[in-house]
XYZ file of N, CA, C and O in Angstrom:
788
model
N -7.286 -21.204 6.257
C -7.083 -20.041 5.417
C -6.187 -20.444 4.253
O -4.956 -20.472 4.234
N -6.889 -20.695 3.467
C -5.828 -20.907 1.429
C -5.495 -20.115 1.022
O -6.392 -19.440 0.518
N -4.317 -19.637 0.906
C -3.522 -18.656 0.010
C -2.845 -19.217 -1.284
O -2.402 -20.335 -1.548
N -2.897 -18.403 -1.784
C -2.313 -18.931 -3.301
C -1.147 -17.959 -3.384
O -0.573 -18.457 -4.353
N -0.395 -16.908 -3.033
C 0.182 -15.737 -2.942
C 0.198 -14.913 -2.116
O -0.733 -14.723 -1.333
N 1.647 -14.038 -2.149
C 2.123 -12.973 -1.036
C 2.790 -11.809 -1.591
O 3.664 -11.910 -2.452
N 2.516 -11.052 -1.261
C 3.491 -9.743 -2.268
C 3.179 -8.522 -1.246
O 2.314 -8.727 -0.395
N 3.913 -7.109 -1.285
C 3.542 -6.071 -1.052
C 4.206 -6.241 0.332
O 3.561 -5.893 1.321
N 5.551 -6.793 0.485
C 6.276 -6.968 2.003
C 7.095 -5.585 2.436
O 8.179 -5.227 1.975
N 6.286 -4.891 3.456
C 6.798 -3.348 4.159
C 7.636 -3.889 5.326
O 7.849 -5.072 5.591
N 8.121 -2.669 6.048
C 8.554 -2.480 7.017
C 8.221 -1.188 7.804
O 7.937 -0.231 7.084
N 8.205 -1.018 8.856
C 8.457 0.603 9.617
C 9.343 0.114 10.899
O 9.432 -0.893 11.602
N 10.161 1.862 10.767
C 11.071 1.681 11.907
C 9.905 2.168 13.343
O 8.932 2.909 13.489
N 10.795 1.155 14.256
C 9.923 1.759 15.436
C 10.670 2.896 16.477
O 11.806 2.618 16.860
N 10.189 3.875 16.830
C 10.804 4.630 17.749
C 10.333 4.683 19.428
O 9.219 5.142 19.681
N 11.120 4.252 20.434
C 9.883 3.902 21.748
C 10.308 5.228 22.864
O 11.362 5.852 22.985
N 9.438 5.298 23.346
C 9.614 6.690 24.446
C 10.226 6.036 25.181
O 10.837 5.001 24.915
N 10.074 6.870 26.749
C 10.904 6.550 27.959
C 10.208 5.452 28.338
O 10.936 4.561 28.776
N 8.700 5.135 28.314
C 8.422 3.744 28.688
C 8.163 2.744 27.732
O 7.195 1.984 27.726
N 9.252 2.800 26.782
C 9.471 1.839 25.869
C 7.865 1.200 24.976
O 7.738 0.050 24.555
N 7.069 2.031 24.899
C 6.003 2.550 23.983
C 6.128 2.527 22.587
O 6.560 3.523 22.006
N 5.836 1.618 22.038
C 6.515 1.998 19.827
C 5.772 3.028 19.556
O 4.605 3.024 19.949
N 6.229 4.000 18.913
C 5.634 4.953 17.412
C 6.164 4.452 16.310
O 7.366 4.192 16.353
N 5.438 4.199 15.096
C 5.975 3.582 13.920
C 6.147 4.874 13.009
O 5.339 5.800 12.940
N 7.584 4.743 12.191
C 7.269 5.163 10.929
C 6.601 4.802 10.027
O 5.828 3.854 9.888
N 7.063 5.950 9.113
C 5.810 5.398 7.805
C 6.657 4.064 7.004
O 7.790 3.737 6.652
N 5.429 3.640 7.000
C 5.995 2.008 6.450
C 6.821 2.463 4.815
O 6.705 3.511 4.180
N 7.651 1.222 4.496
C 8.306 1.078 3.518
C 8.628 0.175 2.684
O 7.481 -0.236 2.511
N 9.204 -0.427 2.070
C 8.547 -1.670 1.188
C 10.256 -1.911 1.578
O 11.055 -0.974 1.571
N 10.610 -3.245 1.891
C 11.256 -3.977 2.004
C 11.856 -4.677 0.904
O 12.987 -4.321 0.574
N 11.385 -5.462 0.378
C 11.929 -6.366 -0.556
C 10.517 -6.939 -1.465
O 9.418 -6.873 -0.915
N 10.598 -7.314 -2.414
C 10.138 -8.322 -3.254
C 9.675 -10.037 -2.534
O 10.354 -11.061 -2.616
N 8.538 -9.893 -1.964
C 8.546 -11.163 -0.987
C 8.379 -12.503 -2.170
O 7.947 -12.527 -3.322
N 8.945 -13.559 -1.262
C 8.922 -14.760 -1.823
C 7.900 -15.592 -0.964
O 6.759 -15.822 -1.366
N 8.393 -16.034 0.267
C 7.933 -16.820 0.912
C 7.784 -16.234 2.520
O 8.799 -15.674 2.934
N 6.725 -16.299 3.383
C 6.619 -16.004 4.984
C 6.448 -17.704 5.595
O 5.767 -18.585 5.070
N 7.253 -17.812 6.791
C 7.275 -18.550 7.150
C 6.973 -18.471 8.468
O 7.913 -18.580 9.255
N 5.217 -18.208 9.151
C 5.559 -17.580 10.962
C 5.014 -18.905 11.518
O 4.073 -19.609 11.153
N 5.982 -19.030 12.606
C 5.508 -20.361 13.608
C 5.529 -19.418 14.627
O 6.078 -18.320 14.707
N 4.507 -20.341 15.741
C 3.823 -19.519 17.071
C 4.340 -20.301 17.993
O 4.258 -21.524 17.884
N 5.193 -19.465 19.460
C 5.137 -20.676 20.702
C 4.277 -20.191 21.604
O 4.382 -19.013 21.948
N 3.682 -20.684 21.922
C 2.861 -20.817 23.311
C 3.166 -20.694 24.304
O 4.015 -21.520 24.640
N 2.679 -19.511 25.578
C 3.456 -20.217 27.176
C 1.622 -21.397 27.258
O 0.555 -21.003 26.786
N 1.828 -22.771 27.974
C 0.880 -23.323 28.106
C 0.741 -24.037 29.201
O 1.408 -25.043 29.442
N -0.385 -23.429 30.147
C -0.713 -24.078 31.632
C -1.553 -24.808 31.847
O -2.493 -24.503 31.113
N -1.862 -25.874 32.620
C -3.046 -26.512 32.661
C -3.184 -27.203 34.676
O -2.348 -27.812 35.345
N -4.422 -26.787 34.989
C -4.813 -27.033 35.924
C -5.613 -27.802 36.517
O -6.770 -27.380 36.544
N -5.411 -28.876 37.054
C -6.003 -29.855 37.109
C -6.950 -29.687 38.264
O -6.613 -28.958 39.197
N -8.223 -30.366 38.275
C -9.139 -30.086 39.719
C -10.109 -31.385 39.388
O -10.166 -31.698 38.199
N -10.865 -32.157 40.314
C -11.268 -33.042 40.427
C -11.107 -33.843 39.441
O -11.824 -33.888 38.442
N -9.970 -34.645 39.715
C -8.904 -35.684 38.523
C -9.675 -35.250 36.760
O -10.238 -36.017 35.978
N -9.426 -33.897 36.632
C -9.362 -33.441 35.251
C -8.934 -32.202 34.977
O -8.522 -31.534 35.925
N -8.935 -31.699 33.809
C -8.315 -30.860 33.249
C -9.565 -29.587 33.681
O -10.617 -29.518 33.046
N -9.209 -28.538 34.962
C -9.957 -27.617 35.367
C -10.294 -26.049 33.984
O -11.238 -25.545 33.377
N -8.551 -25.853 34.160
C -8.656 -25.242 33.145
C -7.113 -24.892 32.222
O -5.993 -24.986 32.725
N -7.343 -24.557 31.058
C -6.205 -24.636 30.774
C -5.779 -23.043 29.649
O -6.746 -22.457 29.163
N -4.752 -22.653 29.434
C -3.982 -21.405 29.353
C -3.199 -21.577 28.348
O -2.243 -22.350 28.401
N -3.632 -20.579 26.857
C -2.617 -20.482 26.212
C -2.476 -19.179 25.431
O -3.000 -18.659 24.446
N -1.502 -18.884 26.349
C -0.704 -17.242 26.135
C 0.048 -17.325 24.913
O 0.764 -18.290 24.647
N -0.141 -16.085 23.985
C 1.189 -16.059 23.578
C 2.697 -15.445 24.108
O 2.920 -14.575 24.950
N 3.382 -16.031 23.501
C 4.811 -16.092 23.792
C 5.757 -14.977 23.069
O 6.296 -13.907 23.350
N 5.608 -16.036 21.770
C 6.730 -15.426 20.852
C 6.311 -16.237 19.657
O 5.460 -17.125 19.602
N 7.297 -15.615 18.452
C 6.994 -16.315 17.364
C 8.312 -16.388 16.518
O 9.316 -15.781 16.891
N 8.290 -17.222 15.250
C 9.816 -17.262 14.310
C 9.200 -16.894 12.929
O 8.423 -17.587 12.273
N 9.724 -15.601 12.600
C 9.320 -15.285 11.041
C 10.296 -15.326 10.385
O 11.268 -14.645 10.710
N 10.325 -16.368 8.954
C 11.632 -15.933 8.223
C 11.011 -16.181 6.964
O 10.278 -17.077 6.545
N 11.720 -14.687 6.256
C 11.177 -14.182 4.750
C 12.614 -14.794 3.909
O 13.838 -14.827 4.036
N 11.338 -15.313 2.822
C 12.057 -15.237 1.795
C 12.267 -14.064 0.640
O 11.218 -13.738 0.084
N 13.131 -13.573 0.321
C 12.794 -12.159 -0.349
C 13.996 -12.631 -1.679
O 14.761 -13.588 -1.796
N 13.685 -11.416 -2.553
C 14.205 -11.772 -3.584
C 15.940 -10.913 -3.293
O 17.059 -11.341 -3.575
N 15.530 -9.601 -2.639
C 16.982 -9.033 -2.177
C 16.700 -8.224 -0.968
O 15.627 -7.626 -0.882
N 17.466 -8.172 -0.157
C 17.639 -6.962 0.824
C 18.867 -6.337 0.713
O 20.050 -6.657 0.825
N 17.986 -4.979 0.364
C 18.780 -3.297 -0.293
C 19.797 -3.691 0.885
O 19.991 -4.762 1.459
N 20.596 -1.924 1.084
C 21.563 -1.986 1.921
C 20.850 -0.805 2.774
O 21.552 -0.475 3.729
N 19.721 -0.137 2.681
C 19.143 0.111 3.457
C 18.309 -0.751 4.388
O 18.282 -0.443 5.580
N 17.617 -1.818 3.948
C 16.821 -2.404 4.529
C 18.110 -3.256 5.584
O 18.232 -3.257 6.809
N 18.577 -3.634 4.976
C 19.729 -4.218 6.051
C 20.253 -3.485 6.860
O 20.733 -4.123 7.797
N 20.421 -2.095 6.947
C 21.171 -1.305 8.050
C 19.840 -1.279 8.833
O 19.945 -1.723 9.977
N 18.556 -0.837 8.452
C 17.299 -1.013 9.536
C 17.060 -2.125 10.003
O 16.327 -2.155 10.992
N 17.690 -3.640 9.356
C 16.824 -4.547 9.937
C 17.746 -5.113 10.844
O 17.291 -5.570 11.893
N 19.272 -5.178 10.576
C 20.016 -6.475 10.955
C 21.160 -5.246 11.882
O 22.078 -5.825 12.463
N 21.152 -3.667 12.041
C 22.109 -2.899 12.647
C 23.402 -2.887 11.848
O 24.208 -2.091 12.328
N 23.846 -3.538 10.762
C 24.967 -3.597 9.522
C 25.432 -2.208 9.295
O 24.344 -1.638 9.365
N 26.418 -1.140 9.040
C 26.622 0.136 8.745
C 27.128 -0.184 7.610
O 27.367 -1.269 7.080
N 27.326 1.391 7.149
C 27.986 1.364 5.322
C 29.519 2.191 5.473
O 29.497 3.383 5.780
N 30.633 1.596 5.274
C 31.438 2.432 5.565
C 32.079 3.211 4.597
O 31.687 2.536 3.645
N 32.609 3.906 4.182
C 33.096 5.596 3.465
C 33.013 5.008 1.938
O 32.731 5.827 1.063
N 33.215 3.783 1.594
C 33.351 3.839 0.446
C 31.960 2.691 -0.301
O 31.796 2.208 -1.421
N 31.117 2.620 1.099
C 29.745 2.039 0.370
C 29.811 0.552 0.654
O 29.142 -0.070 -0.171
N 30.380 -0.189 1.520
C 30.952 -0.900 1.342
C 29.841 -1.626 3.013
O 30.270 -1.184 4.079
N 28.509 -2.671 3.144
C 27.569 -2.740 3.852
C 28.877 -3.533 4.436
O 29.730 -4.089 3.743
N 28.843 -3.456 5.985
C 29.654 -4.224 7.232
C 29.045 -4.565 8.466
O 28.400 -3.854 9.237
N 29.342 -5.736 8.529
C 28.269 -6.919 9.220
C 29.244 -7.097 10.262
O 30.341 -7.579 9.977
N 28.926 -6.718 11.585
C 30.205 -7.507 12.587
C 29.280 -7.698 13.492
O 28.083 -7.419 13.423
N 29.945 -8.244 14.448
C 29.308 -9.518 15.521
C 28.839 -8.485 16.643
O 27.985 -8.859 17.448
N 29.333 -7.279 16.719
C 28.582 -6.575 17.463
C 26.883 -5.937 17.258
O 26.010 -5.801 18.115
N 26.858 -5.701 16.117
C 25.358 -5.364 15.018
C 24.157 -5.726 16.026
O 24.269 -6.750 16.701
N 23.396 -5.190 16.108
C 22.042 -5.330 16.546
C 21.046 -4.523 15.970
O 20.785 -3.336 16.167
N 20.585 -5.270 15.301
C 19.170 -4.326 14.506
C 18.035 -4.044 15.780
O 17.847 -4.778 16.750
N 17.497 -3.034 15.531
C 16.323 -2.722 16.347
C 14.934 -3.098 16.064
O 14.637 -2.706 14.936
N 13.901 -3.746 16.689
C 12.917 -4.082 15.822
C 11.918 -3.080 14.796
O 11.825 -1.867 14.987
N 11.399 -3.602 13.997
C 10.419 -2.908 13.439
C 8.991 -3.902 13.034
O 8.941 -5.126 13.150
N 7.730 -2.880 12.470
C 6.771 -3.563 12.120
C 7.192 -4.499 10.768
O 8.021 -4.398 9.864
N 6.481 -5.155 11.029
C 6.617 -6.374 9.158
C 5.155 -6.180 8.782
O 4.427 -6.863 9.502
N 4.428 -5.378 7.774
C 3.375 -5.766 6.786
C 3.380 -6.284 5.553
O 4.192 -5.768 4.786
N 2.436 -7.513 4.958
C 1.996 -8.215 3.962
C 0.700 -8.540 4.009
O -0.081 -8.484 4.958
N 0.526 -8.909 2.824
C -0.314 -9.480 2.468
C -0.461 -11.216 1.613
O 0.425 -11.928 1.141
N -1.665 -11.383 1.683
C -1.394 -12.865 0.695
C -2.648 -13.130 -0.086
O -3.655 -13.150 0.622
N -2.845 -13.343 -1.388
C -3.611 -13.626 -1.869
C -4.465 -15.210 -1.788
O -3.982 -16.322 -2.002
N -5.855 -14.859 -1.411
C -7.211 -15.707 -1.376
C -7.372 -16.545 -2.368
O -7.464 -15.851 -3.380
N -7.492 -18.088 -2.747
C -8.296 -18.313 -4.089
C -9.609 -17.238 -4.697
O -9.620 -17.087 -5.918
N -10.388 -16.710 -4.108
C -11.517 -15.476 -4.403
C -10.939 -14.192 -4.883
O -11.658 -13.214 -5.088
N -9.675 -14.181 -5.062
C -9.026 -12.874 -5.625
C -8.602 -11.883 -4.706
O -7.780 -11.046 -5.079
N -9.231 -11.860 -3.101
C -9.495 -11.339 -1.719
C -7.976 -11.247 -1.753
O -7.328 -12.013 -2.466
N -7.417 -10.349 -1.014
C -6.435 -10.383 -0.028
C -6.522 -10.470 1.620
O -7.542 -10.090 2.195
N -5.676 -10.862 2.160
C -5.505 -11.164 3.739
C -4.380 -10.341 4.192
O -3.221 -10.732 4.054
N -4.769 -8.861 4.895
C -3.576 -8.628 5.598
C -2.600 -8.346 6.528
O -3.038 -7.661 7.452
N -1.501 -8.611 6.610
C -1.043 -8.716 7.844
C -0.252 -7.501 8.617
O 0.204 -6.548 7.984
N -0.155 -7.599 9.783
C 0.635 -6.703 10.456
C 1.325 -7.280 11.532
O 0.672 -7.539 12.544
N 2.739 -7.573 11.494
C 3.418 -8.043 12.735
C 3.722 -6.836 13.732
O 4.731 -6.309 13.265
N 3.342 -6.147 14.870
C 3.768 -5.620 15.314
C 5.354 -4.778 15.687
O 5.778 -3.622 15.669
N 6.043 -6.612 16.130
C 7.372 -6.064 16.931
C 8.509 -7.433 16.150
O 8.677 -8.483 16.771
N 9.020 -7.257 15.112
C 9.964 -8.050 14.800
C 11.212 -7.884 15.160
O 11.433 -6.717 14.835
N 12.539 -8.472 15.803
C 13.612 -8.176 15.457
C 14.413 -9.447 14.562
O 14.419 -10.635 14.886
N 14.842 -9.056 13.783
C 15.350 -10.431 12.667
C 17.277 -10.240 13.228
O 17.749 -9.290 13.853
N 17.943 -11.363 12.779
C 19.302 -11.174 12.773
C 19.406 -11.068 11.308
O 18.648 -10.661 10.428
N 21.120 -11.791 11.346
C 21.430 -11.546 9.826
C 21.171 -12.416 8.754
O 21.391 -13.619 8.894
N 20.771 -12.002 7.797
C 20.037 -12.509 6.652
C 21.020 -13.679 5.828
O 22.056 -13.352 5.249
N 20.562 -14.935 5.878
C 21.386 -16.233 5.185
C 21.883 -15.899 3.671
O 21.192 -15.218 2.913
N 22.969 -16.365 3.353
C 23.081 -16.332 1.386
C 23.349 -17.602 1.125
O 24.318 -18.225 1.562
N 22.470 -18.030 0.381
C 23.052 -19.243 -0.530
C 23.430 -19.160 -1.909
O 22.725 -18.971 -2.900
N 24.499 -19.312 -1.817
C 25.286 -19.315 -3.291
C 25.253 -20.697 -4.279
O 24.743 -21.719 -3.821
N 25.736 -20.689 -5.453
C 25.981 -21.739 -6.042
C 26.058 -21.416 -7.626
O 25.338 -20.830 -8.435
N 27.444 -22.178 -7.659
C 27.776 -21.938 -9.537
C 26.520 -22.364 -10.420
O 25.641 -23.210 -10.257
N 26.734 -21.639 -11.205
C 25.945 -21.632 -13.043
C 26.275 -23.068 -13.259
O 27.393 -23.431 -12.895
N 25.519 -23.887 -13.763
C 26.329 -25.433 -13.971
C 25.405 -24.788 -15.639
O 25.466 -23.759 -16.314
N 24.289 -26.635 -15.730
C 23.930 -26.324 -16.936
C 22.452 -25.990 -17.046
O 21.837 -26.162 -18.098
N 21.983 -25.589 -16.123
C 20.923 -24.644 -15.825
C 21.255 -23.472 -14.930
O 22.317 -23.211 -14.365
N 19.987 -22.760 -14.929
C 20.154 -21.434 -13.999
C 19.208 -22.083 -12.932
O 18.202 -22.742 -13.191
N 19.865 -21.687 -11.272
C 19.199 -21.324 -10.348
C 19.432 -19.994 -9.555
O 20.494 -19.433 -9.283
N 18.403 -19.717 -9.320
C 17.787 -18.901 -8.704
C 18.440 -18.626 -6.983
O 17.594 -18.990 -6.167
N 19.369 -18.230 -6.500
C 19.968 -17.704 -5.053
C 19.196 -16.917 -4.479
O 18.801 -16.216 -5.410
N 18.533 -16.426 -3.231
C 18.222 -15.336 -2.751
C 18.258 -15.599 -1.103
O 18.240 -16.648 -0.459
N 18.307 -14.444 -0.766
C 18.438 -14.496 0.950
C 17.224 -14.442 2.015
O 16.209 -13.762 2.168
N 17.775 -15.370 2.580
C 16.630 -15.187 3.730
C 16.659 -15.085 4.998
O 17.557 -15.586 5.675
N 15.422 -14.250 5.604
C 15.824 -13.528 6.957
C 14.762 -13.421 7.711
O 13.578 -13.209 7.452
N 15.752 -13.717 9.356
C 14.496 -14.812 9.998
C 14.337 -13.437 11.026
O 14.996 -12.406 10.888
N 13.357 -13.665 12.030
C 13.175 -12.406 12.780
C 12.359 -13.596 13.892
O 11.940 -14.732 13.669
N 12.363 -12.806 15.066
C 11.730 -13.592 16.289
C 10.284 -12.397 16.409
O 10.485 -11.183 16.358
N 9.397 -12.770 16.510
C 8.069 -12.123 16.337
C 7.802 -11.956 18.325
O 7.790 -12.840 19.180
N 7.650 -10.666 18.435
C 7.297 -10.093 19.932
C 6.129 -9.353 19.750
O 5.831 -8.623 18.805
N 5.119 -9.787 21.370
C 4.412 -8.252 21.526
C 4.866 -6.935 21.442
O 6.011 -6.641 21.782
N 4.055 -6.104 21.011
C 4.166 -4.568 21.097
C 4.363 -4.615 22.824
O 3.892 -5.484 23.558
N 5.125 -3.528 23.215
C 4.945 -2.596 24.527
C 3.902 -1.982 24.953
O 3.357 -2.023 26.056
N 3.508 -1.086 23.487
C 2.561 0.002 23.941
C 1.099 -1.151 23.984
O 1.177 -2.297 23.542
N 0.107 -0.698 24.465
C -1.157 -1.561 24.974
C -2.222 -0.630 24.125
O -2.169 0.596 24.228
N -3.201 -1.286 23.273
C -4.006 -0.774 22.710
C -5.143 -0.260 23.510
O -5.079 -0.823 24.603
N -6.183 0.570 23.471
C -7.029 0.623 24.045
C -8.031 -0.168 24.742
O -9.194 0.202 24.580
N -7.906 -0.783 25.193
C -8.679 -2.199 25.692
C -7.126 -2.824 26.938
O -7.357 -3.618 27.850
N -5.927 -2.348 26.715
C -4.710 -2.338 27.504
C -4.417 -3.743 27.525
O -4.085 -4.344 28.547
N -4.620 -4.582 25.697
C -4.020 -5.538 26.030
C -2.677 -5.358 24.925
O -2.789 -4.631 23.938
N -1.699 -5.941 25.158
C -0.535 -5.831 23.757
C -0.435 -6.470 22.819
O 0.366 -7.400 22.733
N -1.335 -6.067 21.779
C -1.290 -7.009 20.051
C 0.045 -7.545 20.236
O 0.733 -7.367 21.241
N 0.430 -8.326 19.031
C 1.480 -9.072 18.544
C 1.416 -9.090 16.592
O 2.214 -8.866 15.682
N -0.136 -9.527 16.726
C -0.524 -9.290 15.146
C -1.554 -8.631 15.013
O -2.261 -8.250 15.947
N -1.793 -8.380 13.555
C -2.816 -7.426 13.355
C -2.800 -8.363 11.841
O -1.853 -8.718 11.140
N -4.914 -8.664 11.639
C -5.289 -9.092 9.960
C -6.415 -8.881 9.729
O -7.297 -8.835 10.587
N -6.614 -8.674 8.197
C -7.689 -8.621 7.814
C -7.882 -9.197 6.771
O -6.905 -9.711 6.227
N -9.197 -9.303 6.148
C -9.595 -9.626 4.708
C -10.598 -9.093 4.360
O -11.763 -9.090 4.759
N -9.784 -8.398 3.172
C -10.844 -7.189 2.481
C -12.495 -8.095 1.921
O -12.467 -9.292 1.633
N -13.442 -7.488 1.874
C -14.770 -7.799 1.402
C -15.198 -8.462 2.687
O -16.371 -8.833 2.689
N -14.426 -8.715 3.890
C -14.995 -9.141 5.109
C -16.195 -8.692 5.654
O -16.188 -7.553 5.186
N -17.425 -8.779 6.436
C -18.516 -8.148 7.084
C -17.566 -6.899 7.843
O -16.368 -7.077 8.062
N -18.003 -6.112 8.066
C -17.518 -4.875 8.614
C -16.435 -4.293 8.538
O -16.215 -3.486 9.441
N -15.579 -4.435 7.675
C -14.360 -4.460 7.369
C -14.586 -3.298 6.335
O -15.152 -3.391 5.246
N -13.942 -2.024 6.991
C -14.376 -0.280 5.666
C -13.328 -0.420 4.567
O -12.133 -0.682 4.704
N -13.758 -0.279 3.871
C -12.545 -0.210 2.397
C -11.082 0.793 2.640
O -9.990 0.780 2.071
N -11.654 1.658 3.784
C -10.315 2.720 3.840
C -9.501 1.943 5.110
O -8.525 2.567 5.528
N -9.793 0.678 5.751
C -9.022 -0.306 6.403
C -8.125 -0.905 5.361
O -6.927 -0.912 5.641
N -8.497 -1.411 4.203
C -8.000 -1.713 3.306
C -7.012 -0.634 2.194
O -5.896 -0.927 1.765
N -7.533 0.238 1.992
C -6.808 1.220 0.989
C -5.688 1.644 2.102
O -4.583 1.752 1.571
N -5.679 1.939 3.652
C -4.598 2.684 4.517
C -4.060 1.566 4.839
O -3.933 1.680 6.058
N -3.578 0.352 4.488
C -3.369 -0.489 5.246
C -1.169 -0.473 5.542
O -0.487 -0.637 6.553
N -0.831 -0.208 4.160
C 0.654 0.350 3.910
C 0.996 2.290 3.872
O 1.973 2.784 3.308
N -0.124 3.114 4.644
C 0.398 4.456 4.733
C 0.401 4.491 6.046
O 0.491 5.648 6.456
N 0.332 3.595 6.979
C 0.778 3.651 8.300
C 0.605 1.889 9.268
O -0.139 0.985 8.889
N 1.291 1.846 10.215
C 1.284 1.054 10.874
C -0.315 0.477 11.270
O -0.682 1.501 11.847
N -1.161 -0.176 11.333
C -2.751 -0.308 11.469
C -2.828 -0.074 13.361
O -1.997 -0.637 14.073
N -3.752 0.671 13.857
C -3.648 0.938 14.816
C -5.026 -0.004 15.405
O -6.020 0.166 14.698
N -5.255 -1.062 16.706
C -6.138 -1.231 16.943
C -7.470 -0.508 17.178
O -6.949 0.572 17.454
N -8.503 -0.314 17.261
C -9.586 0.233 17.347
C -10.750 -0.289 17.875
O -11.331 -1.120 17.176
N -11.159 -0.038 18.794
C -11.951 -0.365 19.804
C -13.215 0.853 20.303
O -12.915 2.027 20.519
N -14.571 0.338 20.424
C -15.143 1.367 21.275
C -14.906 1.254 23.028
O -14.955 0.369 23.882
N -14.636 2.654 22.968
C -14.905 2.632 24.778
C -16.107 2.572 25.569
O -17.083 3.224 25.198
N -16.157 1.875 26.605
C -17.106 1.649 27.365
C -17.980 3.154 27.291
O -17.797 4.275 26.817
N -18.759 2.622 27.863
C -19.744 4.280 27.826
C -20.287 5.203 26.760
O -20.934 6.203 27.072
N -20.025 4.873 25.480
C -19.958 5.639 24.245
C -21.671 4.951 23.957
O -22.291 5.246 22.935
């Protein structure tokens, strides 16, 4: 998959019932994306049966997402990283902080002009890196970046297995344009026919 570009980086807060079930809010635009960076771990089994490889297993696990963004508001930081604002505006980061997870949506642009897009389910990120550095005799460019550990959802889609991601690419075979146009007015919900229909 070639991308040439990424832009249009949301968020939604998640809210979970008593059996820890997500409902998403309505998504929200995060930051100005720069760069996504997701690596995948694997749980991976392998079973050996008449001196070979019988069969072998690869679950997902977990994953490491870390955005590059151009800023994170002081809202997006109290949703992402648990940070409060205290009386005089003033964002406070202490070692107790725990952000709660939320969804991460983007997209990335195709050489074909296409977009590809994404939906992380269940992120929780910590606190977001700064790199600083004096004006010498050029300008560079500082911005922060913030890593998040990528989890299954709780809740189980219809089919009762638990996404992790959700993608598409618009002009795809079966792929409806209003998959594409709704893709940032709500969290993308799997969709499946049920047996018997």
């Amino acid at each position: 998959m070639a991308t040439i570009g990424m832009d249009k980086l949301y968020y939604a807060k998640i809210t979970e019932d008593e059996n820890g079930e997500e409902t998403y809010a309505t998504p929200v635009q995060l930051a100005k994306a720069m760069k996504a960076d997701l690596t995948v771990e694997l749980a991976e089994a392998t079973l050996y049966a008449d001196d070979g490889a019988a069969y072998v297993i690869k679950d997902f696990k977990s994953g490491k997402l870390s955005l590059g963004v151009d800023d994170i508001g002081i809202t997006a930081a109290q949703d992402l990283t648990g940070a409060v604002v205290d009386d005089n505006g003033v964002l406070i980061s202490a070692s107790e902080n725990e952000g709660a997870p939320v969804a991460i949506g983007f997209r990335a642009l195709k050489p074909n002009n296409k977009y590809r897009y994404f939906w992380l389910y269940r992120v929780k990120f910590g606190v977001p890196s700064t790199n600083l550095q004096t004006k010498g005799d050029s300008i560079t460019f500082q911005t922060p970046t913030i890593e998040g550990t990528v989890m299954r959802r709780n809740k189980p889609d219809s089919m009762g297995k638990h996404p992790w991601k959700a993608e598409v690419t618009e002009g795809d075979a079966g792929v409806a344009e209003a998959t594409i146009t709704g893709w940032y007015t709500q969290v993308y919900e799997p969709v499946f026919e049920t047996e018997g229909e």
